[in-house]
Short mmCIF file of C-alpha atoms in Angstrom, two decimals:
data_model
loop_
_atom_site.label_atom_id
_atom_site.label_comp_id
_atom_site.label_asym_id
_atom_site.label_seq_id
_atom_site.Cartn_x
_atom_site.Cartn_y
_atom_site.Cartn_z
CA UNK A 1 15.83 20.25 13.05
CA UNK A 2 17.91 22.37 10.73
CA UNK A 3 14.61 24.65 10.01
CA UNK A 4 14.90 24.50 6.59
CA UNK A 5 12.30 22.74 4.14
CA UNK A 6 13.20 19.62 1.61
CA UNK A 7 12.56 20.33 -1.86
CA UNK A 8 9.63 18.87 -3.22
CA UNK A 9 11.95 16.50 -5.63
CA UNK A 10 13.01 14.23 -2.46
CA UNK A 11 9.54 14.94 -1.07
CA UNK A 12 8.63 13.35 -4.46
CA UNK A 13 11.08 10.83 -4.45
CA UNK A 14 10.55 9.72 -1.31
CA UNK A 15 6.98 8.94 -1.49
CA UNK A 16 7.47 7.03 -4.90
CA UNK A 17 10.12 4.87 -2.99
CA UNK A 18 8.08 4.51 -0.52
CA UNK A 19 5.08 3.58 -2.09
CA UNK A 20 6.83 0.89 -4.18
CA UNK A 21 8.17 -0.94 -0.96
CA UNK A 22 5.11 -1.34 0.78
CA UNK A 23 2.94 -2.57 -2.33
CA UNK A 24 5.88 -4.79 -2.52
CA UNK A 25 5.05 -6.11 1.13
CA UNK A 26 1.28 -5.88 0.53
CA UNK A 27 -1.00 -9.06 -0.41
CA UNK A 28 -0.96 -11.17 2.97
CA UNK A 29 -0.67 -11.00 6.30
CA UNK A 30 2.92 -10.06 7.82
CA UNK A 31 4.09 -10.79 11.18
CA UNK A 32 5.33 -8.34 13.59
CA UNK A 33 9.02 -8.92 12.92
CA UNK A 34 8.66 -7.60 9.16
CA UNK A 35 6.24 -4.87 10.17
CA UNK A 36 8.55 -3.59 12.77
CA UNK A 37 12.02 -4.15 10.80
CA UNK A 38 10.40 -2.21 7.35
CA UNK A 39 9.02 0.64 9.48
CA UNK A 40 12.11 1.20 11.56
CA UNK A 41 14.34 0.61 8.30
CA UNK A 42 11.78 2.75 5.76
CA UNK A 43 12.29 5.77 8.85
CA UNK A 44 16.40 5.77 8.60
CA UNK A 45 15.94 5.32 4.85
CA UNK A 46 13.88 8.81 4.73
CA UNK A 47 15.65 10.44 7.42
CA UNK A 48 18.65 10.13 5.81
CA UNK A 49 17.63 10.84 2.20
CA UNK A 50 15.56 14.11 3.49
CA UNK A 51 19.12 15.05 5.16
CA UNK A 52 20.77 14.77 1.96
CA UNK A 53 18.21 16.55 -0.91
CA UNK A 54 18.52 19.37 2.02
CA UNK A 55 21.60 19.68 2.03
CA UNK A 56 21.98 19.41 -1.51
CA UNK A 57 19.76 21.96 -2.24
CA UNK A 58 21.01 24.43 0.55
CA UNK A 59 24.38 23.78 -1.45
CA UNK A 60 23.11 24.27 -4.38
CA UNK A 61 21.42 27.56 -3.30
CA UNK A 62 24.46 28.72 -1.72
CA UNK A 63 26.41 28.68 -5.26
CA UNK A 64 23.89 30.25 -7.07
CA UNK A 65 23.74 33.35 -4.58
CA UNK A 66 24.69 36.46 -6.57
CA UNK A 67 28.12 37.72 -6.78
CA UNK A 68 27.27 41.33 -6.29
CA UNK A 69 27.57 40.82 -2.36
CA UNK A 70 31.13 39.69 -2.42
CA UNK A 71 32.04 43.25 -4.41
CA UNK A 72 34.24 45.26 -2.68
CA UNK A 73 36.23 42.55 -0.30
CA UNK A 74 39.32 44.59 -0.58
CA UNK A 75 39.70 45.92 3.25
CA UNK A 76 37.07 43.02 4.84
CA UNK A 77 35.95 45.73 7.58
CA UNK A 78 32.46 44.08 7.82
CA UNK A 79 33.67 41.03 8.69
CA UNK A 80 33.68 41.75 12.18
CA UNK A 81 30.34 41.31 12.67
CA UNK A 82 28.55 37.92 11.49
CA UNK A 83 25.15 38.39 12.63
CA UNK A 84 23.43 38.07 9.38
CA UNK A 85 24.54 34.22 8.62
CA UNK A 86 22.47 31.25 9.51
CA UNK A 87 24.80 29.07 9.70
CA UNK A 88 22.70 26.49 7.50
CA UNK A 89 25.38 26.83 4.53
CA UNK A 90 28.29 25.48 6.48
CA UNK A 91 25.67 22.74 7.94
CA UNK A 92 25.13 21.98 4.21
CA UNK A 93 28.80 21.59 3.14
CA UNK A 94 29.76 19.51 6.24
CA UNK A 95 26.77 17.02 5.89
CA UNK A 96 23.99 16.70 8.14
CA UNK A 97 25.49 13.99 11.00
CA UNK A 98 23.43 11.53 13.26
CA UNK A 99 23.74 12.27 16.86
CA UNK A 100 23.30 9.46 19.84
CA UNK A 101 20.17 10.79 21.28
CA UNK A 102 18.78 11.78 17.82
CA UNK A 103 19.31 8.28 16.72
CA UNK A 104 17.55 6.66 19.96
CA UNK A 105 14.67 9.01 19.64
CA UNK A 106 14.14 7.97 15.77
CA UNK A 107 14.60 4.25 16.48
CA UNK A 108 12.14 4.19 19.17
CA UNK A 109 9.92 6.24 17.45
CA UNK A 110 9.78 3.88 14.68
CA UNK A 111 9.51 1.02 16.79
CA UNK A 112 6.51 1.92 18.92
CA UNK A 113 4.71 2.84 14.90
CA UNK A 114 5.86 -0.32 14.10
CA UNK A 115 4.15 -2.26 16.33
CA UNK A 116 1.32 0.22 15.66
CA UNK A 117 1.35 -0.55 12.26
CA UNK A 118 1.67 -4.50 13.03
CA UNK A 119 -1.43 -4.45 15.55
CA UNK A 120 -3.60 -2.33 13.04
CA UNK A 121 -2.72 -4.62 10.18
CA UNK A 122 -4.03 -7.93 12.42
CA UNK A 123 -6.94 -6.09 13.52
CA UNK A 124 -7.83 -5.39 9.72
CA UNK A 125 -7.21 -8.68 8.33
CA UNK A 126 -9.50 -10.23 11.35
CA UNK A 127 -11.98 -7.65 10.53
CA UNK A 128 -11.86 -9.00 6.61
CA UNK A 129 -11.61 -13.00 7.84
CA UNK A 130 -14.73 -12.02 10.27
CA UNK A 131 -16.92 -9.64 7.35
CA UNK A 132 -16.15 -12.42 4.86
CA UNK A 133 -17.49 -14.83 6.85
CA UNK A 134 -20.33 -13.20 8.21
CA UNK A 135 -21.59 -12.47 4.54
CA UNK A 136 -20.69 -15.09 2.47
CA UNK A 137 -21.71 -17.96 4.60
CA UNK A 138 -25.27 -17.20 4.11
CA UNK A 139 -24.58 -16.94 0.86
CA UNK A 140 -23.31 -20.21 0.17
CA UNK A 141 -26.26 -21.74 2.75
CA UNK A 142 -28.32 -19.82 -0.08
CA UNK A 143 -27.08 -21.17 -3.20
CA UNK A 144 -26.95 -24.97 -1.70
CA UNK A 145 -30.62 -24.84 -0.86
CA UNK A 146 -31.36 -23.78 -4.52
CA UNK A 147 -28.90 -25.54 -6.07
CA UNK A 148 -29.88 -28.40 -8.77
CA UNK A 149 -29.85 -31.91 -7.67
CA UNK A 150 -30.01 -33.47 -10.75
CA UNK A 151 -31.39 -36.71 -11.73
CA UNK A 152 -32.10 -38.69 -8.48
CA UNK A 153 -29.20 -41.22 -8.06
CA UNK A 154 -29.86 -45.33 -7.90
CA UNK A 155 -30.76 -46.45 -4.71
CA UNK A 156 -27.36 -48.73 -4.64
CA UNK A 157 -24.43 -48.59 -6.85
CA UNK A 158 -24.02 -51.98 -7.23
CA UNK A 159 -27.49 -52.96 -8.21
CA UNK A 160 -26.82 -52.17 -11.59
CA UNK A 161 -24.15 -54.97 -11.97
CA UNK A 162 -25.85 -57.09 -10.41
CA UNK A 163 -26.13 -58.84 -6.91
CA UNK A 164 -22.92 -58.71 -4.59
CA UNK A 165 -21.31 -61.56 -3.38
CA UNK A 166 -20.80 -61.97 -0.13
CA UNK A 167 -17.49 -62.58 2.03
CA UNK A 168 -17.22 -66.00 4.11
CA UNK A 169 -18.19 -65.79 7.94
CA UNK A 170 -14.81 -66.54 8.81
CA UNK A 171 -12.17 -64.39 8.60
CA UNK A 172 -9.08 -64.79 6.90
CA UNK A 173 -6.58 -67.90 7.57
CA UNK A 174 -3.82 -65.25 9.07
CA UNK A 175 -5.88 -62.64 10.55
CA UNK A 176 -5.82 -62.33 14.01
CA UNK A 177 -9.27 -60.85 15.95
CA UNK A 178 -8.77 -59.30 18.91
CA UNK A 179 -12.54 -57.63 19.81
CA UNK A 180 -14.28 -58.31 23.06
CA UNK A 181 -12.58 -58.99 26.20
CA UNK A 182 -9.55 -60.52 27.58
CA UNK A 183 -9.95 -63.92 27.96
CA UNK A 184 -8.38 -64.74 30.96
CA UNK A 185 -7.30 -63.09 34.00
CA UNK A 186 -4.92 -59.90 33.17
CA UNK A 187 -2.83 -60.36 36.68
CA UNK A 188 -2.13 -63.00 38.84
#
């Protein structure tokens, strides 16, 4: 950690962009591959821009120091001793770099909250599916009990045009029947 804080602009920033991609991903059910890839991808993305505004603004702080210290440069017999700088200022102008072991750590940090995240949001979706069901299906058992029938329906629907004509006892010239058993013997 460089031990410096992020200004509250890409604190700000940050969160907005955040915010915006995961109501983006909200409104059903995503599988582990999406929840794992936007949480390791969404870490990078802030990592990186938090390395940036910090650096920026330690830049940015380091031109606007006052001039008065640099009076009197003429002989530079204090320049012997460094003790008093951070170091931070030349971390700014160089750019804050990714090592190997700092990238491993963030990447599997972001995978084991990823599949955090993915586990959590199945467990609340089954916890919805399982509420919704347990208190709206005795609410619709409810409503169909009191529910209007209406009018009581004829006892046949075609008894109001009149009597139904019947099909002959045999069947169709082509039709083969095949019901019952085999005739004859199957082997031998």
């Amino acid at each position: 950690m460089s031990g410096q804080t992020v200004p509250m602009w890409g604190v700000a920033y940050a969160f907005a962009a955040t915010t915006v991609g995961a109501w983006w991903l909200t409104g059903r059910e995503r599988g582990a591959l999406v929840v794992t890839g936007s949480t390791v991808v969404a870490q990078a993305a802030l990592h990186t821009v938090f390395s940036l505004t910090q650096s920026q603004s330690l830049t940015a702080s380091a031109m606007s120091a006052p001039m008065a210290a640099h009076d009197g440069m003429g002989g530079m017999g204090g320049m012997t001793d460094m003790d008093g700088m951070t170091g931070s200022v030349g971390m700014a102008a160089t750019g804050h770099s990714w090592s190997l072991g700092m990238g491993l750590a963030h990447g599997l940090a972001a995978l084991i909250c990823g599949l955090w995240l993915w586990r959590g949001e199945a467990a609340a979706f089954r916890l919805g599916r399982s509420l919704a069901a347990a208190v709206f299906a005795p609410l619709r058992r409810a409503r169909r009990s009191f529910a209007y029938a209406g009018p009581a329906s004829p006892a046949r629907p075609g008894a109001a045009y009149g009597p139904v004509r019947r099909l002959h006892a045999w069947p169709l010239r082509y039709a083969v029947l095949r019901r019952g058993p085999p005739v004859g013997p199957v082997c031998c």
